[in-house]
Short mmCIF file of C-alpha atoms in Angstrom, two decimals:
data_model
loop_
_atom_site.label_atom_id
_atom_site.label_comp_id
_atom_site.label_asym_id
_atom_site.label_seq_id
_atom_site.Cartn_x
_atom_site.Cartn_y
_atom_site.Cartn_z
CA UNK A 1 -38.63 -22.73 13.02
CA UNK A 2 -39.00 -19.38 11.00
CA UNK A 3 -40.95 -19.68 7.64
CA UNK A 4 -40.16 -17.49 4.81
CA UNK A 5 -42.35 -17.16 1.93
CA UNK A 6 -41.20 -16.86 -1.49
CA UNK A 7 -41.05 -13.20 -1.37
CA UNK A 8 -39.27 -12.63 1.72
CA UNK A 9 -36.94 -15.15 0.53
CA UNK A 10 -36.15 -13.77 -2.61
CA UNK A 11 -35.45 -10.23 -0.81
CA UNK A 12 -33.38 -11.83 2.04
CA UNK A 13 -31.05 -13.08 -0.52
CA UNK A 14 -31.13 -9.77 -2.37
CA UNK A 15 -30.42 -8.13 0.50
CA UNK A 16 -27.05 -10.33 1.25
CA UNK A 17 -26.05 -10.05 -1.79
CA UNK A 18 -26.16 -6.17 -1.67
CA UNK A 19 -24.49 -6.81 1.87
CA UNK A 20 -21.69 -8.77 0.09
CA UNK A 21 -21.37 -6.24 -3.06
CA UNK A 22 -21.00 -3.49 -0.03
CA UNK A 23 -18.30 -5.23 1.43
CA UNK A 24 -16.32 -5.88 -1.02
CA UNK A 25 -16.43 -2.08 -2.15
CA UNK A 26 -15.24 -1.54 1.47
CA UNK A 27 -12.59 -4.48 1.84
CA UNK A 28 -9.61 -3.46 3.50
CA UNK A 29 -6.60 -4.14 2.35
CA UNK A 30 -5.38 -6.80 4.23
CA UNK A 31 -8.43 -8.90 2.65
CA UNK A 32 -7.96 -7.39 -1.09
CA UNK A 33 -4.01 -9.16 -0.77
CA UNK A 34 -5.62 -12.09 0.49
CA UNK A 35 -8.67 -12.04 -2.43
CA UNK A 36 -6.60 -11.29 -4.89
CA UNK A 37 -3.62 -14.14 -3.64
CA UNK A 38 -6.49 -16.53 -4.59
CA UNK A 39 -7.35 -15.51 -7.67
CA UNK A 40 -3.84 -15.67 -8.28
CA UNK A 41 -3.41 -18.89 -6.88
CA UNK A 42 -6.27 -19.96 -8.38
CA UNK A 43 -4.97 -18.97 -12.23
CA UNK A 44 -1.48 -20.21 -11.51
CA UNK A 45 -0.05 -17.22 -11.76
CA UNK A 46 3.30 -17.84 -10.47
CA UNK A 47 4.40 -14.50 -10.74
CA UNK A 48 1.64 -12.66 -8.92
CA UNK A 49 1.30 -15.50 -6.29
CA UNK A 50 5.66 -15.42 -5.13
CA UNK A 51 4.82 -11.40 -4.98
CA UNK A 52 1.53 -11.60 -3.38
CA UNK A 53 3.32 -14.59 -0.57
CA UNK A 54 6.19 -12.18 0.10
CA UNK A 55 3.99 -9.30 0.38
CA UNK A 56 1.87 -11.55 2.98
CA UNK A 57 4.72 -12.42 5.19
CA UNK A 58 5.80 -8.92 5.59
CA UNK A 59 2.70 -7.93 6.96
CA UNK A 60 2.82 -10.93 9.19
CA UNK A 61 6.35 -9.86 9.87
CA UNK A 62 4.78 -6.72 10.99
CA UNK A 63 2.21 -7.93 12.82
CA UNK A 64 4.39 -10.26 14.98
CA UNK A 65 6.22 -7.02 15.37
CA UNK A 66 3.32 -4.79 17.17
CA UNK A 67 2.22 -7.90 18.90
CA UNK A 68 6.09 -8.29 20.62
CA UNK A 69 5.22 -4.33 21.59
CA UNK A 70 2.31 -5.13 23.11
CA UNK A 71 -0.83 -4.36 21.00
CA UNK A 72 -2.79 -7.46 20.76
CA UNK A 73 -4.49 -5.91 16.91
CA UNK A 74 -3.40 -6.63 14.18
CA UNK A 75 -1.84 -3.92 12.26
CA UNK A 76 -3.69 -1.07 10.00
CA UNK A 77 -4.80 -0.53 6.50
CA UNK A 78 -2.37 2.81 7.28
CA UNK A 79 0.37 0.52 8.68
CA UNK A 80 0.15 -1.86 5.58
CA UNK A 81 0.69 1.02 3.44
CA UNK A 82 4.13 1.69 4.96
CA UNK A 83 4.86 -1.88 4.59
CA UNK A 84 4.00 -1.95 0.77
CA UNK A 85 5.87 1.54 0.41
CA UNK A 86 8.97 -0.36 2.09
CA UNK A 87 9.09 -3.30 -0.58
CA UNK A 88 8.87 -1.18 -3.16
CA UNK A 89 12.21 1.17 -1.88
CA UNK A 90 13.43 -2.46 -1.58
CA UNK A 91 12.63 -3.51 -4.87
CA UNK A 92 13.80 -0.03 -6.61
CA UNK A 93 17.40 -0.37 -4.59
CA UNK A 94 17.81 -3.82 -5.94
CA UNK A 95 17.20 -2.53 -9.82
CA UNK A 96 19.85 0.26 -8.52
CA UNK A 97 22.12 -2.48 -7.49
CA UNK A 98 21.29 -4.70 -10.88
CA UNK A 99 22.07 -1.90 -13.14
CA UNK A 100 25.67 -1.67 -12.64
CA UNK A 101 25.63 -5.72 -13.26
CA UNK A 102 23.53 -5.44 -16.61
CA UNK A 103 21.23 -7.61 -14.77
CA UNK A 104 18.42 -7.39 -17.07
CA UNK A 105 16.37 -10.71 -16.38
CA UNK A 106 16.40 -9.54 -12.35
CA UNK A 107 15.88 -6.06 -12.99
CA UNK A 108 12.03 -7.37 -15.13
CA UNK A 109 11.67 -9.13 -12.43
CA UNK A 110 11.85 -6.52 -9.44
CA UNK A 111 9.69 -4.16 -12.38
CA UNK A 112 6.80 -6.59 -12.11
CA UNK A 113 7.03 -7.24 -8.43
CA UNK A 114 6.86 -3.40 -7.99
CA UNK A 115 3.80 -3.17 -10.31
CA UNK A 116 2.10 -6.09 -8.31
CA UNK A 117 2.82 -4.06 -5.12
CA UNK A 118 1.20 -0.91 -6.64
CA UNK A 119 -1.85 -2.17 -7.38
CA UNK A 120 -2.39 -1.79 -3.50
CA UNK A 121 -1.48 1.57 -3.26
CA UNK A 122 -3.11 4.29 -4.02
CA UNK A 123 -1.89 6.76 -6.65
CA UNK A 124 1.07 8.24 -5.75
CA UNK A 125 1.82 11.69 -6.17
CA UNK A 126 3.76 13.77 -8.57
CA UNK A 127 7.17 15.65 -7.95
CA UNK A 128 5.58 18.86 -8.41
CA UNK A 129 2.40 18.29 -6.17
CA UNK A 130 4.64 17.29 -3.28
CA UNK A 131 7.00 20.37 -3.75
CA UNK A 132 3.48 22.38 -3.63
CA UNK A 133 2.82 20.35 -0.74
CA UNK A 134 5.94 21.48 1.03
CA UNK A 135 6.25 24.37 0.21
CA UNK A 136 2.68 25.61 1.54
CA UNK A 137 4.19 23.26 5.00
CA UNK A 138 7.43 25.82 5.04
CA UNK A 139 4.94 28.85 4.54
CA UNK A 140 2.23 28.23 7.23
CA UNK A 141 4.69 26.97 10.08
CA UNK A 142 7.15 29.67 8.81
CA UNK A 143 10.57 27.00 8.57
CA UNK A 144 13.42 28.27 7.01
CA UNK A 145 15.85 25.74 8.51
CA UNK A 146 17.29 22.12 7.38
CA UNK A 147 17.07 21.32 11.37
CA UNK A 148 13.46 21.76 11.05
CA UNK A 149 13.18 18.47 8.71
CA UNK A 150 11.64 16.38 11.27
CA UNK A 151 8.61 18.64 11.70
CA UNK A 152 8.06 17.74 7.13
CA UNK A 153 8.89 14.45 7.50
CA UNK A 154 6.29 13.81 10.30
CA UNK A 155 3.84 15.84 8.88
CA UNK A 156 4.16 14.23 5.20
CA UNK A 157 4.00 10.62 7.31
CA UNK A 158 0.85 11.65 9.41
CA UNK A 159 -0.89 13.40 6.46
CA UNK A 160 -0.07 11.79 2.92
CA UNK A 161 1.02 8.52 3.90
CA UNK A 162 0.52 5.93 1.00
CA UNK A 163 0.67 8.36 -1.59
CA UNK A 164 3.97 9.97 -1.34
CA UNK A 165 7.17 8.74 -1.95
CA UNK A 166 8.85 10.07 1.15
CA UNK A 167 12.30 9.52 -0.18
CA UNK A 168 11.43 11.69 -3.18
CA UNK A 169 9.54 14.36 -0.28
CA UNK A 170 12.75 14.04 1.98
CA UNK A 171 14.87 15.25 -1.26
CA UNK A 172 12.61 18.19 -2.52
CA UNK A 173 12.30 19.18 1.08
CA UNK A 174 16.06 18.95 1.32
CA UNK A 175 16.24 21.19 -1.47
CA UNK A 176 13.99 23.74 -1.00
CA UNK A 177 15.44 24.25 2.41
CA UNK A 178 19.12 24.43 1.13
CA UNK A 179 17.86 27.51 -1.23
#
């Protein structure tokens, strides 16, 4: 039996809380979906919580994925990014595909899905930083050539992932190379 003394056990408490504050500064994001689905859930936000459940199952969908590969972890903050990135190319084809349709109650719908989804990503970046991105790319590994594409793309994927739209980088790349 340990005895702790008032002081002691006013700082060991002190100290978990600044253990718990520190953690939740740190919280990856699989646990800031899963926070932030309860306080959802918790509010009755129906909106937030059908988002927050479908973006849930696609990371589980993912993670069933690696584990059928072989990999026994669960997937990546890095991975999860890619997976958030995908629903929101999802949700911007279906406002595509609502337009046409004058669609206007699903289109607000997809809208606020994609601004639930963003709140997990981090700032994305502008058309003209990811043409200066690119264009430095082109410079420093000297391509000239549209059949050099690959070597952007998997750069952009390694290096900005999460905060570039790589359908936007795939058409300014296209671009510049076409000049």
């Amino acid at each position: 039996l340990v005895v702790i003394n008032y002081k002691s056990y006013k700082s060991f408490y002190s100290f978990l809380y600044q253990i718990l504050c520190e953690k939740e500064e740190t919280m990856d994001l699989r646990t800031q979906i899963d926070e932030k689905f309860k306080s959802s859930f918790k509010l009755k936000n129906t909106e937030e919580i059908n988002t927050l459940k479908l973006i849930r199952n696609a990371i589980k969908n993912k993670d069933i994925v690696n584990r059928s590969e072989g990999s026994s972890e669960p997937i990546s903050d890095q991975q999860i990014l890619i997976v958030l990135q995908h629903l929101v190319k999802q949700r911007r084809d279906s406002i595509e595909s609502f337009k046409p349709a004058s669609r206007n109650d699903l289109i607000n719908i997809e809208k606020k899905e994609i601004e639930i989804i963003n709140q997990f990503l981090p700032k994305q970046l502008s058309a003209d930083e990811i043409r200066i991105i690119i264009k430095k790319f082109f410079s420093d590994n000297n391509i000239s050539s549209i059949k050099e594409m690959g070597k952007i793309m998997g750069y952009l994927k390694s290096n900005h992932a999460g905060n570039i739209d790589m359908s936007l980088a795939g058409k300014i790349a296209k671009d510049l190379l076409e000049k």
